[in-house]
Amino acid sequence: MDLEFGKTLDASKKGSWKTASLLAYQSLGVVYGDLSTSPLYVYKSTFAEDIQHSETNEEIYGVLSFVFWTLTLLPLFKYVFVVLRADDNGEGGTFALYSLICRHARVSLLPNRQVADEALSTYKLEHPPEKKSSSRVKMYLEKHKVLHTALLILVLLGTCMVIGDGVLTPAISVFSAVSGLELSMSKEHHQYAVIPITCFILVCLFALQHYGTHRVGFFFAPIVLTWLLCISALGLYNIIHWNPHVYQALSPYYMFKFLKKTRKGGWMSLGGILLCITAGSEAMFADLGHFSYAAIQTAFTFLVYPALILAYMGQAAYLSQHHPTSYQISFYVSVPESVRWPVLVVAILASVVGSQAIISGTFSIINQSQSLGCFPRVKVIHTSDKIHGQIYIPEINWVLMILCIAVTIGFRDTKHMGNASGLAVMTVMLVTTCLTSLVIILCWNKPPLVALSFLLFFGSVELLYFSASLTKFTEGAWLPILLALFLMTIMFVWHYATIKKYEFDLHNKVSLEWLLALGPSLGIVRVPGIGLVFTDLTSGIPANFSRFVTNLPAFHRVLVFVCVKSVPVPYVPLAERYLVGRVGPAAHRSYRCIVRYGYRDVHQEVDSFESELIAKLADFIRYDWYRRQQTNPYTDDDASHSNESSSECRLAVIGTVAFSGTPGYEIEESVQPESVSGGFSTVESVTDVIEMEPVGAVQRRVRFAIDDDSESDTRTDMEVHLREELEDLLAAQEAGTAFILGHSHVRAKQGSSVLKRLAINFGYNFLRRNCRGPDVTLKVPPVSLLEVGMVYVV
């Protein structure tokens, strides 16, 4: 789906039946691939060991009743009717809920938060009258800092379990599909054929990831649709042919009858039953941003849900008339032999589609974790220029492939894989339930009793399944716990050290007076070019720049302090991304630029970033001079800047809009087929958004529009200064741009605890040395890179 097209649809068109139907069809291949393949392994995992299929059929009817009510209560009632409404500007997932909570209550642990971030158009808040009870909950959360950390840990736990499911889902889906070969060969040959074939398919699946899902995405929806129609038809056939009265088992009475007879064994078998909801339920919420609420609701309610119920009823109808051993219970025994091979092919294709969805979701959630400073830096490749959000992370891709193959070879059966996957899925669902309860209170301003009812009802159901999964700890459930502990340790150590580094920078930044005092009298030289000093600070002069000047007494003629930061919104519109201001008087040629990204935004390439940053500086310079002229047109330049020599100017949002005026200087680059004209009209406030309109052309031209007509003799001194500043910026760009980045080494201060020394001195520094550096993440050319060594004592 083209997200840019989807974002520009007007409300009436997006809400139309035709559009919703098209999006619902497209969502089949992206959202429901994993959920739709769950009939392949649910009954096999449930009857693996804890319960036996008897002649009375009480077990199979009880399992069918549990499957029906589990699909009805959790995916349908909880997700479709409640959780999907807790979207963040149309985005869903764990980070969307966390973002919503952080915007409505000051519980975020992200550094460099600014009041200006709240002016973003995507930073919208609901403003009904707050109830006293909601305010008390909000105040309690904001007051206790330990709850901020607990909330972050809860979010990281859900994130880690999603990543763990990215390892388990491809393995169990493909393995279960290929297991259909067992009916066509002997047991001895089967065990030597299924594992290699599964591993081969997994290797091919991960090897094709770098092409991006958009290249084969148009195949996904037809495959899943074919599979859903296939299992629906098989279900109807089995119901009519074997047991037309199987619908009676949908009564909750059979659940109680099942538990009464099987007792502990029945409770433990719930670990297999919960696989009917798998990761697909959470995927409905996580992939909300690519579609719409109406589309996902329509697809699940009118197609996926009925197809799954028919499939499970059909299998139960067949098994009620046949009583094979536990080893022989599988999806394929209920498939007529005449269509078994076509069904096997469609099942393998559907399992690959389902695996693709969870792999792409894993890439997405790791990118979000990285943007919030909770994951070591990795290389993110945007695989599609048209479809937003389709990314590829090479390191994560190959790690997932190795782990998937290891799980397949190590477990060798759906029982252990199902136990592991079930625990991961239920943990994510519990996290979502807890976070949604907070959203109900803080964002929707509902009474705490409503949130408590939601938490107790759905939480109790999920805890029942979660407890059953925990009993399988030694039979595969240990794997997601081990993966989650390992990933949470990495993520928490990285986040903790990142916060400590920011606090160190904050306490050791130097004053603006120190920067302005630097000059020839101190032996400091201004060299031609533009120096981009990257820092996490949104104000002040970073310590790494002072260290740079101390060791090398020179800096560039045009100096820009760049802060690339994340804000708790999914997307930041391009017209609101850049905050630009001066550092000191205009004659110093120093600026500050804050570049804001949302947690789902993909960062720009360095070439387009550099040219766009310079264009924004040119726009800001014109805007700033015209603003000064409007506010105090008769004041001498030096006097007008005297009050700003000891402090930074306010930052202005610089967007992208066309201005009238005669172009005086042009910077031509063969970067984008785009032309941008610079010129400013009267603006009342520096916080007003200034927009640019792209005009088609062969080359990118950033025009610094300066009036040059017959009345040039009447130019004011201010216009002369404007021309001089733009000339300096042009000359500096032609001289070249240098990227000044900090190369940090962090160590714990003396007297720190053993745990902190281990985390900082060994854990964080090991991760820093073995992950991508900031220069690789920003894709800075080596010839333009200047690294400043810094030792952080935290």
Tab-separated table of N, CA and C in Angstrom, residues 471-557:
chain	number	residue	atom	x	y	z
A	471	THR	N	3.872	-23.720	32.495
A	471	THR	CA	4.098	-25.116	32.913
A	471	THR	C	4.904	-25.887	31.873
A	472	LYS	N	5.004	-25.347	30.673
A	472	LYS	CA	5.776	-25.990	29.607
A	472	LYS	C	7.203	-25.449	29.550
A	473	PHE	N	7.664	-24.913	30.664
A	473	PHE	CA	8.987	-24.270	30.669
A	473	PHE	C	10.080	-25.206	30.166
A	474	THR	N	10.082	-26.429	30.652
A	474	THR	CA	11.140	-27.374	30.259
A	474	THR	C	10.884	-27.998	28.897
A	475	GLU	N	9.734	-27.724	28.299
A	475	GLU	CA	9.377	-28.344	27.025
A	475	GLU	C	9.312	-27.312	25.909
A	476	GLY	N	10.169	-26.320	25.976
A	476	GLY	CA	10.263	-25.332	24.905
A	476	GLY	C	9.955	-23.915	25.320
A	477	ALA	N	9.151	-23.727	26.390
A	477	ALA	CA	8.769	-22.366	26.793
A	477	ALA	C	9.943	-21.585	27.372
A	478	TRP	N	11.039	-22.264	27.667
A	478	TRP	CA	12.219	-21.568	28.196
A	478	TRP	C	12.859	-20.671	27.132
A	479	LEU	N	12.642	-20.997	25.864
A	479	LEU	CA	13.341	-20.268	24.799
A	479	LEU	C	12.933	-18.797	24.719
A	480	PRO	N	11.626	-18.450	24.650
A	480	PRO	CA	11.294	-17.023	24.601
A	480	PRO	C	11.691	-16.268	25.862
A	481	ILE	N	11.667	-16.959	27.024
A	481	ILE	CA	12.098	-16.309	28.267
A	481	ILE	C	13.585	-15.989	28.191
A	482	LEU	N	14.369	-16.953	27.706
A	482	LEU	CA	15.816	-16.739	27.572
A	482	LEU	C	16.102	-15.621	26.572
A	483	LEU	N	15.422	-15.642	25.422
A	483	LEU	CA	15.624	-14.593	24.423
A	483	LEU	C	15.223	-13.227	24.967
A	484	ALA	N	14.100	-13.186	25.698
A	484	ALA	CA	13.629	-11.908	26.240
A	484	ALA	C	14.599	-11.358	27.275
A	485	LEU	N	15.118	-12.205	28.152
A	485	LEU	CA	16.083	-11.745	29.158
A	485	LEU	C	17.345	-11.208	28.490
A	486	PHE	N	17.806	-11.907	27.470
A	486	PHE	CA	19.012	-11.478	26.759
A	486	PHE	C	18.782	-10.135	26.057
A	487	LEU	N	17.660	-10.023	25.338
A	487	LEU	CA	17.371	-8.783	24.610
A	487	LEU	C	17.077	-7.629	25.557
A	488	MET	N	16.348	-7.900	26.649
A	488	MET	CA	16.034	-6.830	27.598
A	488	MET	C	17.290	-6.307	28.276
A	489	THR	N	18.234	-7.208	28.561
A	489	THR	CA	19.504	-6.772	29.143
A	489	THR	C	20.225	-5.833	28.192
A	490	ILE	N	20.295	-6.217	26.916
A	490	ILE	CA	20.952	-5.375	25.911
A	490	ILE	C	20.245	-4.025	25.802
A	491	MET	N	18.923	-4.059	25.686
A	491	MET	CA	18.166	-2.826	25.465
A	491	MET	C	18.208	-1.909	26.681
A	492	PHE	N	18.116	-2.482	27.869
A	492	PHE	CA	18.109	-1.641	29.070
A	492	PHE	C	19.490	-1.043	29.328
A	493	VAL	N	20.541	-1.842	29.120
A	493	VAL	CA	21.905	-1.319	29.288
A	493	VAL	C	22.164	-0.190	28.298
A	494	TRP	N	21.746	-0.381	27.052
A	494	TRP	CA	21.962	0.658	26.039
A	494	TRP	C	21.189	1.930	26.385
A	495	HIS	N	19.943	1.766	26.795
A	495	HIS	CA	19.124	2.927	27.133
A	495	HIS	C	19.676	3.645	28.369
A	496	TYR	N	20.082	2.871	29.375
A	496	TYR	CA	20.623	3.466	30.610
A	496	TYR	C	21.892	4.269	30.323
A	497	ALA	N	22.795	3.681	29.528
A	497	ALA	CA	24.040	4.383	29.208
A	497	ALA	C	23.767	5.608	28.336
A	498	THR	N	22.792	5.528	27.436
A	498	THR	CA	22.439	6.677	26.601
A	498	THR	C	21.935	7.837	27.447
A	499	ILE	N	21.099	7.537	28.440
A	499	ILE	CA	20.589	8.579	29.332
A	499	ILE	C	21.724	9.188	30.147
A	500	LYS	N	22.620	8.350	30.637
A	500	LYS	CA	23.753	8.851	31.433
A	500	LYS	C	24.683	9.719	30.592
A	501	LYS	N	24.894	9.345	29.333
A	501	LYS	CA	25.722	10.165	28.446
A	501	LYS	C	25.085	11.530	28.225
A	502	TYR	N	23.767	11.541	28.055
A	502	TYR	CA	23.067	12.810	27.859
A	502	TYR	C	23.188	13.686	29.114
A	503	GLU	N	23.042	13.083	30.279
A	503	GLU	CA	23.178	13.850	31.524
A	503	GLU	C	24.592	14.406	31.668
A	504	PHE	N	25.602	13.627	31.244
A	504	PHE	CA	26.992	14.096	31.282
A	504	PHE	C	27.162	15.294	30.349
A	505	ASP	N	26.639	15.193	29.130
A	505	ASP	CA	26.710	16.308	28.185
A	505	ASP	C	25.999	17.538	28.733
A	506	LEU	N	24.883	17.328	29.376
A	506	LEU	CA	24.089	18.434	29.909
A	506	LEU	C	24.848	19.182	31.003
A	507	HIS	N	25.546	18.435	31.849
A	507	HIS	CA	26.267	19.051	32.964
A	507	HIS	C	27.614	19.623	32.553
A	508	ASN	N	28.124	19.191	31.394
A	508	ASN	CA	29.453	19.640	30.977
A	508	ASN	C	29.439	20.539	29.742
A	509	LYS	N	28.251	21.007	29.349
A	509	LYS	CA	28.218	21.899	28.199
A	509	LYS	C	28.831	23.243	28.581
A	510	VAL	N	29.369	23.942	27.587
A	510	VAL	CA	30.036	25.213	27.840
A	510	VAL	C	29.087	26.355	27.462
A	511	SER	N	29.391	27.524	27.955
A	511	SER	CA	28.501	28.671	27.764
A	511	SER	C	28.681	29.269	26.368
A	512	LEU	N	27.694	30.036	25.962
A	512	LEU	CA	27.746	30.725	24.684
A	512	LEU	C	28.835	31.793	24.687
A	513	GLU	N	29.082	32.416	25.834
A	513	GLU	CA	30.135	33.435	25.921
A	513	GLU	C	31.494	32.857	25.544
A	514	TRP	N	31.728	31.580	25.926
A	514	TRP	CA	33.009	30.930	25.585
A	514	TRP	C	33.145	30.833	24.068
A	515	LEU	N	32.060	30.463	23.379
A	515	LEU	CA	32.113	30.347	21.929
A	515	LEU	C	32.354	31.712	21.273
A	516	LEU	N	31.653	32.737	21.750
A	516	LEU	CA	31.774	34.049	21.139
A	516	LEU	C	33.137	34.681	21.403
A	517	ALA	N	33.803	34.245	22.488
A	517	ALA	CA	35.120	34.801	22.816
A	517	ALA	C	36.229	34.227	21.953
A	518	LEU	N	35.943	33.110	21.271
A	518	LEU	CA	36.965	32.489	20.434
A	518	LEU	C	37.252	33.386	19.238
A	519	GLY	N	38.506	33.705	19.007
A	519	GLY	CA	38.859	34.580	17.896
A	519	GLY	C	40.349	34.613	17.664
A	520	PRO	N	40.787	35.463	16.748
A	520	PRO	CA	42.230	35.548	16.430
A	520	PRO	C	43.092	35.865	17.635
A	521	SER	N	42.572	36.623	18.578
A	521	SER	CA	43.372	36.962	19.755
A	521	SER	C	43.757	35.736	20.559
A	522	LEU	N	42.981	34.670	20.449
A	522	LEU	CA	43.285	33.410	21.151
A	522	LEU	C	43.927	32.381	20.227
A	523	GLY	N	44.269	32.830	19.033
A	523	GLY	CA	44.896	31.912	18.083
A	523	GLY	C	43.928	31.007	17.362
A	524	ILE	N	42.635	31.350	17.396
A	524	ILE	CA	41.620	30.524	16.746
A	524	ILE	C	41.394	31.037	15.322
A	525	VAL	N	41.340	30.126	14.371
A	525	VAL	CA	41.194	30.463	12.963
A	525	VAL	C	39.855	29.934	12.457
A	526	ARG	N	39.145	30.735	11.669
A	526	ARG	CA	37.920	30.284	11.008
A	526	ARG	C	38.275	29.846	9.591
A	527	VAL	N	38.088	28.580	9.303
A	527	VAL	CA	38.460	28.030	8.000
A	527	VAL	C	37.226	27.975	7.100
A	528	PRO	N	37.411	28.008	5.775
A	528	PRO	CA	36.255	27.957	4.862
A	528	PRO	C	35.499	26.633	5.008
A	529	GLY	N	34.202	26.699	4.763
A	529	GLY	CA	33.395	25.480	4.796
A	529	GLY	C	32.309	25.547	5.852
A	530	ILE	N	31.517	24.485	5.889
A	530	ILE	CA	30.434	24.340	6.863
A	530	ILE	C	30.781	23.203	7.815
A	531	GLY	N	30.708	23.462	9.095
A	531	GLY	CA	30.948	22.431	10.099
A	531	GLY	C	29.635	22.034	10.756
A	532	LEU	N	29.232	20.774	10.591
A	532	LEU	CA	28.024	20.254	11.224
A	532	LEU	C	28.424	19.483	12.480
A	533	VAL	N	28.163	20.074	13.641
A	533	VAL	CA	28.530	19.465	14.918
A	533	VAL	C	27.305	18.726	15.451
A	534	PHE	N	27.369	17.395	15.481
A	534	PHE	CA	26.229	16.598	15.935
A	534	PHE	C	26.274	16.441	17.451
A	535	THR	N	25.123	16.677	18.073
A	535	THR	CA	25.029	16.609	19.528
A	535	THR	C	23.614	16.210	19.919
A	536	ASP	N	23.454	15.701	21.117
A	536	ASP	CA	22.119	15.375	21.636
A	536	ASP	C	21.484	16.558	22.348
A	537	LEU	N	22.261	17.627	22.546
A	537	LEU	CA	21.756	18.788	23.283
A	537	LEU	C	20.910	19.673	22.375
A	538	THR	N	19.853	20.226	22.948
A	538	THR	CA	19.014	21.165	22.202
A	538	THR	C	19.344	22.614	22.549
A	539	SER	N	20.277	22.825	23.467
A	539	SER	CA	20.723	24.174	23.819
A	539	SER	C	22.132	24.068	24.376
A	540	GLY	N	22.867	25.174	24.323
A	540	GLY	CA	24.238	25.175	24.833
A	540	GLY	C	25.234	24.603	23.837
A	541	ILE	N	26.500	24.725	24.187
A	541	ILE	CA	27.605	24.245	23.336
A	541	ILE	C	28.103	22.920	23.889
A	542	PRO	N	28.099	21.853	23.112
A	542	PRO	CA	28.503	20.542	23.632
A	542	PRO	C	29.984	20.487	23.996
A	543	ALA	N	30.298	19.633	24.954
A	543	ALA	CA	31.682	19.512	25.430
A	543	ALA	C	32.601	18.963	24.351
A	544	ASN	N	32.073	18.134	23.443
A	544	ASN	CA	32.958	17.584	22.409
A	544	ASN	C	33.454	18.658	21.451
A	545	PHE	N	32.674	19.745	21.263
A	545	PHE	CA	33.149	20.837	20.415
A	545	PHE	C	34.260	21.625	21.113
A	546	SER	N	34.104	21.856	22.414
A	546	SER	CA	35.173	22.554	23.140
A	546	SER	C	36.455	21.737	23.128
A	547	ARG	N	36.314	20.416	23.216
A	547	ARG	CA	37.499	19.557	23.148
A	547	ARG	C	38.119	19.612	21.759
A	548	PHE	N	37.277	19.687	20.743
A	548	PHE	CA	37.755	19.776	19.370
A	548	PHE	C	38.567	21.054	19.157
A	549	VAL	N	38.038	22.181	19.620
A	549	VAL	CA	38.720	23.467	19.450
A	549	VAL	C	39.994	23.520	20.293
A	550	THR	N	39.974	22.884	21.460
A	550	THR	CA	41.169	22.878	22.317
A	550	THR	C	42.328	22.149	21.649
A	551	ASN	N	42.027	21.046	20.973
A	551	ASN	CA	43.078	20.264	20.336
A	551	ASN	C	43.423	20.755	18.938
A	552	LEU	N	42.451	21.357	18.278
A	552	LEU	CA	42.673	21.869	16.931
A	552	LEU	C	42.101	23.277	16.887
A	553	PRO	N	42.921	24.306	17.105
A	553	PRO	CA	42.412	25.682	17.273
A	553	PRO	C	41.888	26.294	15.987
A	554	ALA	N	40.841	25.681	15.455
A	554	ALA	CA	40.210	26.208	14.245
A	554	ALA	C	38.825	25.589	14.129
A	555	PHE	N	37.901	26.344	13.574
A	555	PHE	CA	36.602	25.767	13.224
A	555	PHE	C	36.062	26.512	12.016
A	556	HIS	N	34.989	25.996	11.465
A	556	HIS	CA	34.533	26.419	10.147
A	556	HIS	C	33.867	27.793	10.175
A	557	ARG	N	33.864	28.402	8.981
A	557	ARG	CA	33.297	29.741	8.857
A	557	ARG	C	31.800	29.736	9.174
